[in-house]
């Protein structure tokens, strides 16, 4: 007995512009990411009343590094897929180049974004620890706010950054209008009678 797995068709998207589409997606990404990362960090750090950069079970690096690595990866994959789906449905004014290897581009770009962001956040944490003492106690509420703001900034950045790379492979399709235009209708200069 053979099972056939039906591919689900993407949900129909309303006709819009690329900028409006990206703005809407950015709001959908930013608000939940800021809220949930703040709540998770606040609940984790509030248990102790304080946190450290790298020491202890509830350290700042334990929450920020996975977020800094995986959030750009997930957002890059999702936004490129959504924009290409919208382009294939003619919901935005652009079309995707047929010669683009989309899976290769998504994999390469998402891994690159994750590695770069993770290393930047790690170096920021190491630099902050060098400035302050290794066992400096950080305020739990303030660090939860910092984690939430970082999640929001990453959500904004990785809504637009992958599309900058994808725009090299987007083009505006030409609509050919066939009509029987006569010279009389076509000539913009009117001749005196």
Tab-separated table of C-alpha atoms in Angstrom:
chain	number	residue	atom	x	y	z
A	1	UNK	CA	0.000	0.000	0.000
A	2	UNK	CA	1.468	3.314	-1.040
A	3	UNK	CA	0.836	6.449	0.888
A	4	UNK	CA	0.708	9.708	-0.939
A	5	UNK	CA	1.630	12.769	0.974
A	6	UNK	CA	-0.136	15.771	-0.424
A	7	UNK	CA	1.799	18.978	-0.471
A	8	UNK	CA	-0.172	21.650	1.254
A	9	UNK	CA	-0.672	24.737	-0.781
A	10	UNK	CA	0.471	27.934	0.907
A	11	UNK	CA	-2.270	30.098	2.322
A	12	UNK	CA	-3.393	32.707	-0.224
A	13	UNK	CA	-1.770	36.075	0.409
A	14	UNK	CA	-3.456	39.388	-0.230
A	15	UNK	CA	-1.952	41.622	-2.894
A	16	UNK	CA	0.460	44.085	-1.312
A	17	UNK	CA	3.852	45.681	-1.767
A	18	UNK	CA	7.095	44.151	-0.539
A	19	UNK	CA	7.636	46.937	2.029
A	20	UNK	CA	4.173	46.526	3.549
A	21	UNK	CA	4.594	42.755	3.580
A	22	UNK	CA	7.929	43.059	5.414
A	23	UNK	CA	6.544	45.630	7.879
A	24	UNK	CA	3.672	43.313	8.775
A	25	UNK	CA	6.001	40.333	9.203
A	26	UNK	CA	8.373	42.428	11.323
A	27	UNK	CA	5.566	43.313	13.753
A	28	UNK	CA	4.560	39.652	13.897
A	29	UNK	CA	8.175	38.692	14.709
A	30	UNK	CA	9.119	41.498	17.103
A	31	UNK	CA	6.259	41.513	19.592
A	32	UNK	CA	6.211	37.798	20.516
A	33	UNK	CA	10.015	37.504	20.521
A	34	UNK	CA	10.438	40.473	22.851
A	35	UNK	CA	7.650	39.334	25.149
A	36	UNK	CA	8.576	35.660	25.451
A	37	UNK	CA	12.323	36.229	25.738
A	38	UNK	CA	11.709	38.830	28.446
A	39	UNK	CA	9.361	36.512	30.365
A	40	UNK	CA	11.700	33.517	30.105
A	41	UNK	CA	14.719	35.570	31.186
A	42	UNK	CA	12.826	37.272	34.007
A	43	UNK	CA	11.505	33.955	35.347
A	44	UNK	CA	14.970	32.391	35.159
A	45	UNK	CA	16.886	35.278	36.690
A	46	UNK	CA	14.284	36.193	39.297
A	47	UNK	CA	14.702	32.765	40.877
A	48	UNK	CA	18.082	33.849	42.218
A	49	UNK	CA	17.434	37.586	42.344
A	50	UNK	CA	20.579	38.212	40.301
A	51	UNK	CA	22.602	36.694	37.478
A	52	UNK	CA	26.201	36.480	36.253
A	53	UNK	CA	27.611	36.648	32.740
A	54	UNK	CA	28.924	33.071	32.580
A	55	UNK	CA	28.954	31.638	36.135
A	56	UNK	CA	26.108	29.614	37.627
A	57	UNK	CA	23.127	27.757	36.275
A	58	UNK	CA	21.074	30.885	35.529
A	59	UNK	CA	23.725	32.915	33.729
A	60	UNK	CA	23.122	35.526	31.063
A	61	UNK	CA	25.090	33.624	28.414
A	62	UNK	CA	22.889	30.558	28.851
A	63	UNK	CA	19.846	32.465	27.569
A	64	UNK	CA	21.336	34.981	25.160
A	65	UNK	CA	23.717	32.763	23.185
A	66	UNK	CA	21.121	30.186	22.011
A	67	UNK	CA	18.741	33.032	21.210
A	68	UNK	CA	21.460	34.917	19.305
A	69	UNK	CA	22.295	31.827	17.261
A	70	UNK	CA	18.897	30.267	16.576
A	71	UNK	CA	16.672	33.352	16.248
A	72	UNK	CA	18.527	34.666	13.142
A	73	UNK	CA	18.532	31.164	11.620
A	74	UNK	CA	14.788	30.695	12.079
A	75	UNK	CA	13.892	34.237	10.998
A	76	UNK	CA	16.094	34.066	7.898
A	77	UNK	CA	14.528	30.792	6.793
A	78	UNK	CA	10.990	31.976	7.517
A	79	UNK	CA	11.159	35.410	5.878
A	80	UNK	CA	12.800	34.135	2.687
A	81	UNK	CA	10.217	31.337	2.390
A	82	UNK	CA	7.346	33.753	2.976
A	83	UNK	CA	8.617	36.313	0.464
A	84	UNK	CA	9.206	33.672	-2.205
A	85	UNK	CA	5.737	32.204	-1.549
A	86	UNK	CA	4.232	35.681	-1.892
A	87	UNK	CA	6.170	36.224	-5.124
A	88	UNK	CA	5.014	32.892	-6.545
A	89	UNK	CA	1.396	33.832	-5.782
A	90	UNK	CA	1.889	37.266	-7.388
A	91	UNK	CA	0.966	38.872	-4.063
A	92	UNK	CA	3.937	41.241	-4.241
A	93	UNK	CA	5.275	43.204	-7.170
A	94	UNK	CA	8.374	41.026	-7.570
A	95	UNK	CA	9.067	37.586	-8.994
A	96	UNK	CA	11.934	35.262	-8.068
A	97	UNK	CA	14.576	34.300	-10.620
A	98	UNK	CA	13.992	30.736	-11.814
A	99	UNK	CA	17.714	29.923	-11.781
A	100	UNK	CA	18.026	30.654	-8.056
A	101	UNK	CA	18.832	27.603	-5.925
A	102	UNK	CA	16.601	28.666	-3.044
A	103	UNK	CA	17.428	25.826	-0.637
A	104	UNK	CA	21.166	26.384	-0.980
A	105	UNK	CA	20.778	30.132	-0.487
A	106	UNK	CA	18.561	29.693	2.583
A	107	UNK	CA	20.926	27.168	4.183
A	108	UNK	CA	24.053	29.223	3.513
A	109	UNK	CA	22.521	32.532	4.604
A	110	UNK	CA	20.845	31.211	7.754
A	111	UNK	CA	23.983	29.436	8.986
A	112	UNK	CA	26.074	32.531	8.266
A	113	UNK	CA	23.627	34.776	10.138
A	114	UNK	CA	23.558	32.435	13.128
A	115	UNK	CA	27.340	32.148	13.374
A	116	UNK	CA	27.975	35.878	12.986
A	117	UNK	CA	25.292	36.922	15.462
A	118	UNK	CA	26.290	34.280	17.987
A	119	UNK	CA	29.953	35.293	17.845
A	120	UNK	CA	29.066	38.999	18.156
A	121	UNK	CA	26.927	38.384	21.239
A	122	UNK	CA	29.579	36.093	22.739
A	123	UNK	CA	32.296	38.698	22.214
A	124	UNK	CA	29.999	41.354	23.718
A	125	UNK	CA	29.450	39.209	26.807
A	126	UNK	CA	33.183	38.479	27.133
A	127	UNK	CA	33.996	42.176	26.777
A	128	UNK	CA	31.416	43.102	29.423
A	129	UNK	CA	32.822	40.473	31.761
A	130	UNK	CA	36.356	41.848	31.270
A	131	UNK	CA	35.178	45.334	32.170
A	132	UNK	CA	33.272	44.134	35.215
A	133	UNK	CA	34.335	41.534	37.730
A	134	UNK	CA	33.848	37.859	36.898
A	135	UNK	CA	31.475	37.449	39.852
A	136	UNK	CA	29.683	40.763	39.477
A	137	UNK	CA	26.004	40.262	40.269
A	138	UNK	CA	23.747	41.635	37.536
A	139	UNK	CA	20.238	42.843	38.315
A	140	UNK	CA	17.691	40.236	37.189
A	141	UNK	CA	15.021	42.649	35.923
A	142	UNK	CA	17.517	44.799	34.013
A	143	UNK	CA	19.093	41.774	32.333
A	144	UNK	CA	15.664	40.410	31.401
A	145	UNK	CA	14.884	43.759	29.745
A	146	UNK	CA	18.225	43.622	27.904
A	147	UNK	CA	17.439	40.100	26.655
A	148	UNK	CA	13.982	41.228	25.477
A	149	UNK	CA	15.405	44.273	23.680
A	150	UNK	CA	18.102	42.118	22.050
A	151	UNK	CA	15.416	39.709	20.803
A	152	UNK	CA	13.449	42.632	19.371
A	153	UNK	CA	16.493	44.101	17.625
A	154	UNK	CA	17.416	40.720	16.148
A	155	UNK	CA	13.833	40.285	14.931
A	156	UNK	CA	13.912	43.648	13.156
A	157	UNK	CA	17.374	43.077	11.705
A	158	UNK	CA	16.684	39.580	10.394
A	159	UNK	CA	13.384	40.548	8.840
A	160	UNK	CA	15.131	42.938	6.448
A	161	UNK	CA	18.716	41.629	6.153
A	162	UNK	CA	17.888	38.380	4.279
A	163	UNK	CA	15.689	40.297	1.846
A	164	UNK	CA	18.597	42.576	0.923
A	165	UNK	CA	20.432	39.461	-0.255
A	166	UNK	CA	17.305	38.037	-1.897
A	167	UNK	CA	16.625	41.278	-3.796
A	168	UNK	CA	19.525	40.433	-6.121
A	169	UNK	CA	17.375	37.568	-7.387
A	170	UNK	CA	14.066	39.435	-7.549
A	171	UNK	CA	12.791	41.230	-10.612
A	172	UNK	CA	9.651	43.043	-11.617
A	173	UNK	CA	7.809	40.984	-14.196
A	174	UNK	CA	6.919	42.703	-17.448
A	175	UNK	CA	3.262	42.672	-18.334
A	176	UNK	CA	2.808	42.653	-22.080
A	177	UNK	CA	-0.382	44.289	-23.149
A	178	UNK	CA	-1.562	43.247	-26.541
A	179	UNK	CA	-3.952	45.624	-28.170
A	180	UNK	CA	-4.848	46.775	-31.610
A	181	UNK	CA	-3.659	50.321	-31.378
A	182	UNK	CA	-4.072	52.362	-34.441
A	183	UNK	CA	-1.853	55.201	-35.378
A	184	UNK	CA	-4.648	57.614	-34.638
A	185	UNK	CA	-4.977	56.415	-31.033
A	186	UNK	CA	-1.249	56.014	-30.567
A	187	UNK	CA	-0.117	59.444	-31.812
A	188	UNK	CA	-0.053	61.801	-28.829
A	189	UNK	CA	0.198	64.950	-30.977
A	190	UNK	CA	-3.102	66.052	-32.407
A	191	UNK	CA	-3.115	67.406	-35.911
A	192	UNK	CA	-5.153	70.534	-36.570
A	193	UNK	CA	-8.368	69.962	-38.488
